Short mmCIF file of C-alpha atoms and ligand atoms in Angstrom, two decimals:
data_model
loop_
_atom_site.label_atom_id
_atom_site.label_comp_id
_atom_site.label_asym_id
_atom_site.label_seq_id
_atom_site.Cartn_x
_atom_site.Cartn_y
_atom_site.Cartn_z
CA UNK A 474 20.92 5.30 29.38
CA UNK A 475 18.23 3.34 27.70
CA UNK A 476 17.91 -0.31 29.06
CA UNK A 477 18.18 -3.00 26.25
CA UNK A 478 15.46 -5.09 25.16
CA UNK A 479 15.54 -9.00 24.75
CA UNK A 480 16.66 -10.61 21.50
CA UNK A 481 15.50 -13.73 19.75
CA UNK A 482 18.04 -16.60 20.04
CA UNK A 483 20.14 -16.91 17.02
CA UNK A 484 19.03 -19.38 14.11
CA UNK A 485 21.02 -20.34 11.44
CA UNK A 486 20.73 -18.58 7.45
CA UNK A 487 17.55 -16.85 5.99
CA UNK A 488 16.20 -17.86 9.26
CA UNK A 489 18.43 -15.97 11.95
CA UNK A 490 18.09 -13.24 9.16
CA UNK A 491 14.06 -12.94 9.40
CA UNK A 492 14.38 -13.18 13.74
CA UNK A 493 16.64 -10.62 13.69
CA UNK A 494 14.08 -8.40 11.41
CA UNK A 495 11.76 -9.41 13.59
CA UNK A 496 13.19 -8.10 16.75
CA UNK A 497 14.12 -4.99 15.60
CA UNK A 498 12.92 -1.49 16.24
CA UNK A 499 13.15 1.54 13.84
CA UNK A 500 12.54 5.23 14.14
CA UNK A 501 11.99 7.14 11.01
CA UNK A 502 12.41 10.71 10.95
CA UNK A 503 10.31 12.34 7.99
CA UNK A 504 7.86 9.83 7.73
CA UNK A 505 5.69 11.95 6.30
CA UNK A 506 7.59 12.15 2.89
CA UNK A 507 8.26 10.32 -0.53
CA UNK A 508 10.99 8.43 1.36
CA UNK A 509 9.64 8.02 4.77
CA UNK A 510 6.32 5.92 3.53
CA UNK A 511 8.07 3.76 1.02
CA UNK A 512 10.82 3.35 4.05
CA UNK A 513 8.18 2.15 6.69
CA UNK A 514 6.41 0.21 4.03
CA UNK A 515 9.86 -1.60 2.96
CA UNK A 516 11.01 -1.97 6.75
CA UNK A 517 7.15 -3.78 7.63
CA UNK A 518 7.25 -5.94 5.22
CA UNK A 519 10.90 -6.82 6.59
CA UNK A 520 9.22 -7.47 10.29
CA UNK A 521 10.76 -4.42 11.65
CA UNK A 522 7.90 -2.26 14.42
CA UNK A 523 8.35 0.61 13.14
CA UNK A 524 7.47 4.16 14.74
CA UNK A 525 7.38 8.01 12.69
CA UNK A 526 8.50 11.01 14.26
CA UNK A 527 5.63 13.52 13.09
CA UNK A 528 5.56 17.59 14.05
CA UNK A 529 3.08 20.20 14.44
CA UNK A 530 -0.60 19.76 15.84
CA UNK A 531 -2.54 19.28 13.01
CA UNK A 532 -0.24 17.92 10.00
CA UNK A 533 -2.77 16.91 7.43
CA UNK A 534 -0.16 14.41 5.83
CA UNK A 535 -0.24 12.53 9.24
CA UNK A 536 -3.95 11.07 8.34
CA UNK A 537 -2.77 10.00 4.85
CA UNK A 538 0.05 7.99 6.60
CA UNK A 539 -2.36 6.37 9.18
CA UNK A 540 -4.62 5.31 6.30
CA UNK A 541 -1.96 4.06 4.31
CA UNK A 542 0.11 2.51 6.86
CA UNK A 543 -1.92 1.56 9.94
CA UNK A 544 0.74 -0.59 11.88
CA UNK A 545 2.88 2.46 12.13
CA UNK A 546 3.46 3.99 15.00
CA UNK A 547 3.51 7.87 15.34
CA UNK A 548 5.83 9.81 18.06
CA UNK A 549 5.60 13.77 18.59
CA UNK A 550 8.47 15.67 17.58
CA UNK A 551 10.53 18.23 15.82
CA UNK A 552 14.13 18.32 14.72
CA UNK A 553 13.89 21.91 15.86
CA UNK A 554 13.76 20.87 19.51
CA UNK A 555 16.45 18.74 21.30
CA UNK A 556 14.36 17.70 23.96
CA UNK A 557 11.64 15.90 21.61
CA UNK A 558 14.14 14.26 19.79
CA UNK A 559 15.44 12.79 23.63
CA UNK A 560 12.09 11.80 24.68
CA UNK A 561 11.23 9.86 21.03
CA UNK A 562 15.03 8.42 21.08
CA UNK A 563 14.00 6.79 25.00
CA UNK A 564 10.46 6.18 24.40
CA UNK A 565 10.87 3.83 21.38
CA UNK A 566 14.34 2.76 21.99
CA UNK A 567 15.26 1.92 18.19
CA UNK A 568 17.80 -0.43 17.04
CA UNK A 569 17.94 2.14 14.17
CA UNK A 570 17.00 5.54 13.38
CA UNK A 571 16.43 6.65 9.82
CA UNK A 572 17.46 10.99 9.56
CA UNK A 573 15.24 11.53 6.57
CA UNK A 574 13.83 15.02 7.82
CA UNK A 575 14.32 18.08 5.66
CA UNK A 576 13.70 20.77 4.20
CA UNK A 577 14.24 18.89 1.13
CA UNK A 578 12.89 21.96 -2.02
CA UNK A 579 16.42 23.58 -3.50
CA UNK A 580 14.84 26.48 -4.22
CA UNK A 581 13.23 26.82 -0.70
CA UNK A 582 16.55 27.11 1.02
CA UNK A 583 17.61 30.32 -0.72
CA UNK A 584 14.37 31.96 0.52
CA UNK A 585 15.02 30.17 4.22
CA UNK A 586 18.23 29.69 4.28
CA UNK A 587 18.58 29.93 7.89
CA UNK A 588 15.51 27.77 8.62
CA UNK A 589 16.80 25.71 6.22
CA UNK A 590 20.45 25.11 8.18
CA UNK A 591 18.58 24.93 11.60
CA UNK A 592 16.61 21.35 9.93
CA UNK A 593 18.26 20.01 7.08
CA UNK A 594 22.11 20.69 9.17
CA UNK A 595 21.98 21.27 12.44
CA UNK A 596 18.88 18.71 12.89
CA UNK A 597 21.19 15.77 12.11
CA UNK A 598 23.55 17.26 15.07
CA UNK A 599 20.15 17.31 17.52
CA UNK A 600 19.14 13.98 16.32
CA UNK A 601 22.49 12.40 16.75
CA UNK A 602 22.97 14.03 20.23
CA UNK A 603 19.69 12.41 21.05
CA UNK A 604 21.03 9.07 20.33
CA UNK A 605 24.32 9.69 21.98
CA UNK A 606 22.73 11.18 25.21
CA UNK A 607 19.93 8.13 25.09
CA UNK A 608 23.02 5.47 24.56
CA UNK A 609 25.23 6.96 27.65
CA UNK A 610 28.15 7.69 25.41
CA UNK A 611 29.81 10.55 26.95
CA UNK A 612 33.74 10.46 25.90
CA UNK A 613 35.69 9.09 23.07
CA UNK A 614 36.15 6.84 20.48
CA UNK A 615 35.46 3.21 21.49
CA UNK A 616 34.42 0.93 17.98
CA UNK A 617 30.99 -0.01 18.28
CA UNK A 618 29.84 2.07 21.11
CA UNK A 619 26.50 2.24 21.32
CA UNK A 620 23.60 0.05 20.13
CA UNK A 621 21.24 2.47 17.91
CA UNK A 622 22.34 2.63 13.82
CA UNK A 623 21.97 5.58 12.68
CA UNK A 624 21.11 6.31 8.71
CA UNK A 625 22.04 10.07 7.34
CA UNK A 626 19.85 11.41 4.10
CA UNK A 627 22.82 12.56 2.59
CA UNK A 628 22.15 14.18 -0.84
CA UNK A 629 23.75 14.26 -4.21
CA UNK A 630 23.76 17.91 -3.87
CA UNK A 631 26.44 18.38 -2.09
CA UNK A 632 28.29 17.06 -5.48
CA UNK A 633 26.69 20.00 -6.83
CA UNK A 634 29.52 21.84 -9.05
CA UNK A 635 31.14 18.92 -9.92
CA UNK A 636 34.28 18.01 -9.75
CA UNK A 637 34.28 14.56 -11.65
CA UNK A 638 31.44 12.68 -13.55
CA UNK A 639 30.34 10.04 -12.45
CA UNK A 640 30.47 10.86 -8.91
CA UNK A 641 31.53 8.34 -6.33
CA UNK A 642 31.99 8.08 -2.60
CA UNK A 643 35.45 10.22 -3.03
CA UNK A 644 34.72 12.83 -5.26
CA UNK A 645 34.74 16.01 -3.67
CA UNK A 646 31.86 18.27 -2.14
CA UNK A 647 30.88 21.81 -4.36
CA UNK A 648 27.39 22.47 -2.83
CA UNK A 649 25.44 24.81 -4.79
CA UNK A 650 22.59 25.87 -2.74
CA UNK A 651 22.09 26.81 1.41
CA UNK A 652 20.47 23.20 0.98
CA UNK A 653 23.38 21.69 -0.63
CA UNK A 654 25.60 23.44 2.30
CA UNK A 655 23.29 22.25 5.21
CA UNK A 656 23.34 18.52 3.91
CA UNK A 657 27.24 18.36 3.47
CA UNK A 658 27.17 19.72 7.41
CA UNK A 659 24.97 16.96 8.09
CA UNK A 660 27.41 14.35 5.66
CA UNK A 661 30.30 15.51 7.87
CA UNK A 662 28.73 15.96 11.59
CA UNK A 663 27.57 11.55 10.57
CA UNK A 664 31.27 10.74 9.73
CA UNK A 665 32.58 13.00 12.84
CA UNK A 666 29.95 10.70 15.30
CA UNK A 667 31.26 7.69 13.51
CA UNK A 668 35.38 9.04 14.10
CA UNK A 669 34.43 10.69 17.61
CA UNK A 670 32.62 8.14 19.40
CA UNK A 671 32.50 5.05 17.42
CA UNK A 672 28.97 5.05 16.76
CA UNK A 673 27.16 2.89 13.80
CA UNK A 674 26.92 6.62 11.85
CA UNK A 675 26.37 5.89 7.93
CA UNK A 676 25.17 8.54 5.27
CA UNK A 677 23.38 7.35 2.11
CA UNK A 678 24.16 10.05 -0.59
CA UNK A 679 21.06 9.38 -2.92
CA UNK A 680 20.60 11.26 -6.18
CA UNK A 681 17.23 12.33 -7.29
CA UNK A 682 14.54 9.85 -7.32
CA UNK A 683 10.97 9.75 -7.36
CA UNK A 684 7.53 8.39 -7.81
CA UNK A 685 4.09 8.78 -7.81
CA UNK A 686 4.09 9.86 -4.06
CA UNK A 687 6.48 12.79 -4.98
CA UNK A 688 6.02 16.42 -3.87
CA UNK A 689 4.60 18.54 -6.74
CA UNK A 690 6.82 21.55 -6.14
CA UNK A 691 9.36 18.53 -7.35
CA UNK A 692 10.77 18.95 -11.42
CA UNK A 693 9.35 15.09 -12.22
CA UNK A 694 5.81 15.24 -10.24
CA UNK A 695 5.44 19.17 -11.45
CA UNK A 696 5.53 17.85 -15.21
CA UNK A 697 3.35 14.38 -14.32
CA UNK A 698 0.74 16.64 -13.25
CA UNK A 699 1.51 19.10 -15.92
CA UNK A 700 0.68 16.82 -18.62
CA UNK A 701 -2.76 14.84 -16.68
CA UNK A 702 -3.99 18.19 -16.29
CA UNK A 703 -3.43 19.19 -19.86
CA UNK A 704 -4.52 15.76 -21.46
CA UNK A 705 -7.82 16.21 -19.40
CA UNK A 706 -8.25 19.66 -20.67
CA UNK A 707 -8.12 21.71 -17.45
CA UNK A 708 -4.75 23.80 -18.46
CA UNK A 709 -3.37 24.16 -21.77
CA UNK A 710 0.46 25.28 -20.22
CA UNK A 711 3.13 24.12 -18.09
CA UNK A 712 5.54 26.97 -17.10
CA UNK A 713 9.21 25.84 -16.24
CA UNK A 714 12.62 26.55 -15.81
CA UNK A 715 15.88 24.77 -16.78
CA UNK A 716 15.13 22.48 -19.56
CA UNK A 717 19.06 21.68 -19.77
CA UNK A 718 19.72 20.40 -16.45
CA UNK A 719 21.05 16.58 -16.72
CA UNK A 720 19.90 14.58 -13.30
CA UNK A 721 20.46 10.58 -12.67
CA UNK A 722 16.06 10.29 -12.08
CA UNK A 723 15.62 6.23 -9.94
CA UNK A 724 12.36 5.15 -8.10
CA UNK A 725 12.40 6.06 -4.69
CA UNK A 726 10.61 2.60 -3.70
CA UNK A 727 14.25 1.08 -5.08
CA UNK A 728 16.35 3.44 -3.03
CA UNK A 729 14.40 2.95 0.45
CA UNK A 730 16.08 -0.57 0.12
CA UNK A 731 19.75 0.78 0.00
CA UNK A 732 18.97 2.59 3.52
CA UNK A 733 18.32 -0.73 5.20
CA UNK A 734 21.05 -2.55 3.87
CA UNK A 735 23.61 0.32 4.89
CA UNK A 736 22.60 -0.50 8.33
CA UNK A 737 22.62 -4.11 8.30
CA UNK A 738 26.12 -4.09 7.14
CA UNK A 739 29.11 -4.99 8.74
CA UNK A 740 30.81 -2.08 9.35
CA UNK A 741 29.47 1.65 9.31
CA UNK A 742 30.64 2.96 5.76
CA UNK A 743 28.52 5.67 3.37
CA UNK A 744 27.52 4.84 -0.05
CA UNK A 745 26.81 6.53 -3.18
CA UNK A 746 22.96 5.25 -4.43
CA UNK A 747 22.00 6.18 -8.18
CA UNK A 748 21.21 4.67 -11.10
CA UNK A 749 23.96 5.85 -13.34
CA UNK A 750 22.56 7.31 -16.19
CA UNK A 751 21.35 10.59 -16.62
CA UNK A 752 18.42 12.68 -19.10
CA UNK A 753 17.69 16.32 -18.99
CA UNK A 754 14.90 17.84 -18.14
CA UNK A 755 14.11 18.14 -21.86
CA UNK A 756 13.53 14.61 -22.31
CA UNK A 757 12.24 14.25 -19.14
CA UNK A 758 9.60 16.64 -20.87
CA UNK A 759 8.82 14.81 -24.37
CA UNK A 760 8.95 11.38 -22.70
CA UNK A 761 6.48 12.10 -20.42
CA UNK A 762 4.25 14.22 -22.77
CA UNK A 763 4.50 11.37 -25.34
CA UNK A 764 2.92 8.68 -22.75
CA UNK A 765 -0.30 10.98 -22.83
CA UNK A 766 0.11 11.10 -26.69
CA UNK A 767 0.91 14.50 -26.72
CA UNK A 768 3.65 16.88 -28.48
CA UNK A 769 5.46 19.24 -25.26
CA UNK A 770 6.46 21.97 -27.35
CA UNK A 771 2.68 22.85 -27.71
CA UNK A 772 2.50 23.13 -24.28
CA UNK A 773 5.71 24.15 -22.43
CA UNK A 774 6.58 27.78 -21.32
CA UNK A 775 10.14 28.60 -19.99
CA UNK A 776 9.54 30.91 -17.33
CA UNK A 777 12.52 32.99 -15.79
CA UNK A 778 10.89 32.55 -12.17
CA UNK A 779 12.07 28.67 -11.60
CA UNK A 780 15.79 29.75 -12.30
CA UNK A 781 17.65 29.14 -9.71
CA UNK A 782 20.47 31.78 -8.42
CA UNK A 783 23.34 28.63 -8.89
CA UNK A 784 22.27 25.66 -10.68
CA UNK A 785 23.77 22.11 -10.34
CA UNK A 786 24.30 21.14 -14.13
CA UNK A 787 24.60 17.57 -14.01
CA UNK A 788 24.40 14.53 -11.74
CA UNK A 789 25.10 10.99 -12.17
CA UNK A 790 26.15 8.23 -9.66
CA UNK A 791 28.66 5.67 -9.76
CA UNK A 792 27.33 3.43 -7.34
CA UNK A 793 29.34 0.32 -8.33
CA UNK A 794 30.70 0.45 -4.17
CA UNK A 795 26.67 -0.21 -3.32
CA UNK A 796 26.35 -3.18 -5.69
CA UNK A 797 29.97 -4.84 -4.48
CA UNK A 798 29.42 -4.39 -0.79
CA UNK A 799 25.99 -4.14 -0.79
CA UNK A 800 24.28 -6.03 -3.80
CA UNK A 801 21.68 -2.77 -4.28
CA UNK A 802 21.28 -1.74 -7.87
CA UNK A 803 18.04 0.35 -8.90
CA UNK A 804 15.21 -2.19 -10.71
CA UNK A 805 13.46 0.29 -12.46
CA UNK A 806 14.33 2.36 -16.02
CA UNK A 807 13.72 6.42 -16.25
CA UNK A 808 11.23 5.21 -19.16
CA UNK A 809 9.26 2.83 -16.66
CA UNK A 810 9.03 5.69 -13.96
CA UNK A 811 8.14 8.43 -16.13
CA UNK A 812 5.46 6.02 -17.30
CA UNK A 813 4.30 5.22 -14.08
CA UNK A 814 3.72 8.86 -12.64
CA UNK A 815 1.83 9.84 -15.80
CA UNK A 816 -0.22 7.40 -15.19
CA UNK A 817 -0.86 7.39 -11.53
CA UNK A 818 -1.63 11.58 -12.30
CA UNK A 819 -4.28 10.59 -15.01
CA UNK A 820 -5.73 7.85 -12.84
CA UNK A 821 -5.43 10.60 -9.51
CA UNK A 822 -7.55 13.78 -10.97
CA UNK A 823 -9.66 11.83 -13.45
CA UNK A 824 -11.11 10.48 -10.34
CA UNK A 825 -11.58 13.81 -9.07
CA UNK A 826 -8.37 13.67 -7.02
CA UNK A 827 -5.93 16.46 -5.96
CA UNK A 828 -2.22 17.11 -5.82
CA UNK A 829 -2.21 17.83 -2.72
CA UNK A 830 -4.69 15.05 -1.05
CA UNK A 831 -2.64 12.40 -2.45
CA UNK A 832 0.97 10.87 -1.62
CA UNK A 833 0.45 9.49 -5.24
CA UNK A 834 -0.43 5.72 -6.21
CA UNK A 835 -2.23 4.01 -2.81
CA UNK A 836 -2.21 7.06 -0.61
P1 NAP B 154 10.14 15.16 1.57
O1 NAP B 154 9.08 14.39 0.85
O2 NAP B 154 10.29 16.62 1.33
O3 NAP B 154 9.92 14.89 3.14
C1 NAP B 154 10.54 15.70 4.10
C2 NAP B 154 10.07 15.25 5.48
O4 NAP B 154 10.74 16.05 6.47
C3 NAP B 154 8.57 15.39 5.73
O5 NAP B 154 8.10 14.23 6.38
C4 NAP B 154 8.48 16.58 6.68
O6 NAP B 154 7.39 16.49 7.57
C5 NAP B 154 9.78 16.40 7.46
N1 NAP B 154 10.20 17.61 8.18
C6 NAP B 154 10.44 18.84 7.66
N2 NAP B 154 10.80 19.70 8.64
C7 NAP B 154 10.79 19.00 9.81
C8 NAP B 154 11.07 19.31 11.15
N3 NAP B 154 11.43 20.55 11.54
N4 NAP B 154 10.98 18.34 12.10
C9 NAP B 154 10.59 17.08 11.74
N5 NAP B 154 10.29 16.72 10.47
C10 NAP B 154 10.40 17.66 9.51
O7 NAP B 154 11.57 14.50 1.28
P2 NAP B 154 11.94 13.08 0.59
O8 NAP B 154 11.97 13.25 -0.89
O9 NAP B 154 11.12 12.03 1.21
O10 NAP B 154 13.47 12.93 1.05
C11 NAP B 154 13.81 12.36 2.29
C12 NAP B 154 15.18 12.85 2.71
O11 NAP B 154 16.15 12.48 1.72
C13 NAP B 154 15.31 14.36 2.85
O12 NAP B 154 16.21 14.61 3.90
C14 NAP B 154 15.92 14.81 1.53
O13 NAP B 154 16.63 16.01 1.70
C15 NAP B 154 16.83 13.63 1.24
N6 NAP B 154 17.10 13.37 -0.16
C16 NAP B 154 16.07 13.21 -1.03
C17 NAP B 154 16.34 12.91 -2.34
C18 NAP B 154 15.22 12.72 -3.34
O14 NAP B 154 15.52 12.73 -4.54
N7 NAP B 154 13.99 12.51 -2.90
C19 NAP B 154 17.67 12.75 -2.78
C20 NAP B 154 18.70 12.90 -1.85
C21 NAP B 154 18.40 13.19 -0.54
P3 NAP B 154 6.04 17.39 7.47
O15 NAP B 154 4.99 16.48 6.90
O16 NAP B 154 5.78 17.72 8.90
O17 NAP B 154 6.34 18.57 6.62
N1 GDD B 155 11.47 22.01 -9.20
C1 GDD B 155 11.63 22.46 -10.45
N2 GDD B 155 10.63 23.19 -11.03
N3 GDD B 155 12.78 22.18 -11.09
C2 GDD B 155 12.92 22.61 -12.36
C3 GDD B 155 11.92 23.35 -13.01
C4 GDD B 155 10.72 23.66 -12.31
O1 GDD B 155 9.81 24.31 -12.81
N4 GDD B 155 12.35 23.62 -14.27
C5 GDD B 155 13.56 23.09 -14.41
N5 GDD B 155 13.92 22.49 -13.25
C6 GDD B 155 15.22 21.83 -12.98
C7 GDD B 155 15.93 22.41 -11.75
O2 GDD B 155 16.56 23.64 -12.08
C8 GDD B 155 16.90 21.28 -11.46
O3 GDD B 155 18.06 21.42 -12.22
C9 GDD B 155 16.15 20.03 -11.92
O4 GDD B 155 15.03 20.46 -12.68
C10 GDD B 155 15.66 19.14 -10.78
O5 GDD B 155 14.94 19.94 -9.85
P1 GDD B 155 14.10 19.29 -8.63
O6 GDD B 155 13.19 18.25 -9.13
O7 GDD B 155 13.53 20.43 -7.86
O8 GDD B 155 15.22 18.49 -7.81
P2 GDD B 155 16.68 18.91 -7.30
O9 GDD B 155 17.66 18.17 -8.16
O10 GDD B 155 16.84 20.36 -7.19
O11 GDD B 155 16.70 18.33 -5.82
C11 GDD B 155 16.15 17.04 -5.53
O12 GDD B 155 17.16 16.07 -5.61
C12 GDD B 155 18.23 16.22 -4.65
C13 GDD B 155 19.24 15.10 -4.94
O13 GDD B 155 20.07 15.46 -5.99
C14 GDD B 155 15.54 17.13 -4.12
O14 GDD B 155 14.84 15.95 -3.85
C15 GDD B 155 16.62 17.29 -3.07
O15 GDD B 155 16.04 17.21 -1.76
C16 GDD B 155 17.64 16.15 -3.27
O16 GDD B 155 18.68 16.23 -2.30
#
């Protein structure tokens, strides 16, 4: 059982607020992703020390953090193997630990769908039996039992063929992909740790959102650097495949902030995070072909290869529970994101950039 470290003496308002930041610890699995940059960024600039779990011996995306974020600090491990996650969970010794590992591409899990279920499910069981074995909880429910918060990437997903529209914390669970199934084990396994043993075990279930740091295999980044590549001339097509598909598209640097704030609450409870208002694909396409001034039915070819075996039709939040418990609502518009990964594409490979060396924007 891990031994606790000292705290700061309480204050009194914003003040014991910022000591406590300052004190505390965080572990971020996934730190290599969208999420897990604009996380550590948001959780620095809060005073937290924050360390990265990072896998594999040479992960190129693990130089692009360093440069980026220099006062992180980087731990071995893999939510493939128990005893890493152990050693990380008693080397740092978080206050909290951030699950936002995955194999996170839809269309990925029907190709792996059992990789997919060993990470993106039964990883959340290895990294919360990490925390449980590293806390000394051994038997049953006791409220509050253990120190270490622990945040869930739950996903919007697991919505999938849905039930009711908006979705909320209530509606039920119609996962559409192996993904989708893997992150409603995950949902469940977070509220059975919570129920079981009492632990501080919240899931955020985030609908889609992006940025300039995005994946490419991603539907928002693909068409960003769709349309830079066309506007500078070096392809003339984009080849895609649902155009109908309705998602609720925020900015992921809004979302990271939710995360904190479900583990600075209170009491442990999950939360639905979106933006409430949806667009298809479709006019994902136009808006983001106007901002480069040009027309997307010149350019855009529906190919039968990105169909997906199930599709999720539509998505949008109701996260009116996050902004009455939680005062979290999304700052920036569809228009203002689409906008700004455009932009950040035309500014990447003008300057003789790549997809693939670049987290986007300051990476
Ligand atoms: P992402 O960019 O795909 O990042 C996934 C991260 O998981 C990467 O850092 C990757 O590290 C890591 N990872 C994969 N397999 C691993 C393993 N076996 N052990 C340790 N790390 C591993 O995903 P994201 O967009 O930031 O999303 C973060 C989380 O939120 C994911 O769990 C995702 O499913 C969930 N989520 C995302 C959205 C969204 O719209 N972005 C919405 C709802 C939920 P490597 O660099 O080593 O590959
Ligand atoms: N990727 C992709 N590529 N999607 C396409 C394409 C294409 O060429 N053409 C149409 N789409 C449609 C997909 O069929 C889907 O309906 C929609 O665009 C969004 O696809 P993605 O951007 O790949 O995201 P996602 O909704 O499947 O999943 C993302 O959001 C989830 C939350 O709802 C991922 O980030 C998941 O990890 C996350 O949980």
């Amino acid at each position: 059982m891990l031994p606790r470290r000292g705290r700061s003496p309480a204050g009194s308002g914003w003040r014991r607020n910022w000591e406590a930041a300052l004190s505390r610890r965080a572990l971020i699995t996934g730190i290599t992703g969208q999420d897990g940059s604009y996380l550590a960024e948001h959780l620095i600039a809060c005073g937290y020390e924050v360390w990265g779990l990072v896998r594999g011996q040479q992960n190129p995306r693990v130089r692009q953090l360093r440069q980026l974020l220099g006062d992180v600090r980087l731990i071995r491990g893999d939510l493939l193997d128990q005893g890493s996650l152990i050693s990380a969970v008693e080397q740092v010794q978080p206050d909290e630990v951030y699950n936002l590992a995955a194999i996170s591409y839809v269309p990925m899990s029907w190709q792996q769908a059992e990789l997919t279920g060993e990470v993106t499910g039964l990883g959340v069981l290895r990294v919360l039996e990490a925390i449980r074995v590293c806390s000394g909880i051994s038997a049953s429910r006791s409220p509050g039992r253990g120190q270490i918060r622990f945040y869930q990437a739950s996903s919007s997903e697991m919505f999938g063929m849905v039930r009711e529209s908006p979705q909320n914390e209530q509606t039920p669970f119609h996962p559409r992909s192996p993904y989708g199934v893997a992150k409603t084990y995950g949902h469940f396994l977070t509220q059975n740790y919570r129920e079981s043993y009492g632990m501080f075990a919240v899931s955020g279930i985030l609908f889609n959102h992006e940025s300039p740091r995005r994946g490419a295999e991603f539907v928002t980044r693909k068409i960003s650097l769709g349309v830079a590549r066309i506007k500078l001339g070096y392809e003339k097509q984009l080849r895609l495949g649902n155009l109908s598909a309705r998602r609720d598209w925020g900015y992921a640097a809004d979302y990271v902030r939710a995360m904190r704030l479900m583990l600075a609450g209170e009491e442990p409870a999950d939360y639905v995070i979106g933006t409430g208002v949806t667009h298809t694909v479709g006019e994902l396409l136009e808006l983001a072909f106007k901002v480069a001034g040009l027309d997307w039915r010149e350019h855009v070819v529906t190919d039968a290869a990105f169909i997906r075996p199930a599709e999720v039709d539509k998505l949008c939040a109701d996260p009116s529970l996050a902004r009455e418990r939680l005062g979290w609502e999304s700052k920036v518009g569809f228009e203002e994101l689409v906008a700004m990964m455009v932009e950040a594409d035309l500014a990447l490979l003008s300057s003789g950039g790549h997809a693939e060396d670049s987290f986007g924007d300051s990476w």
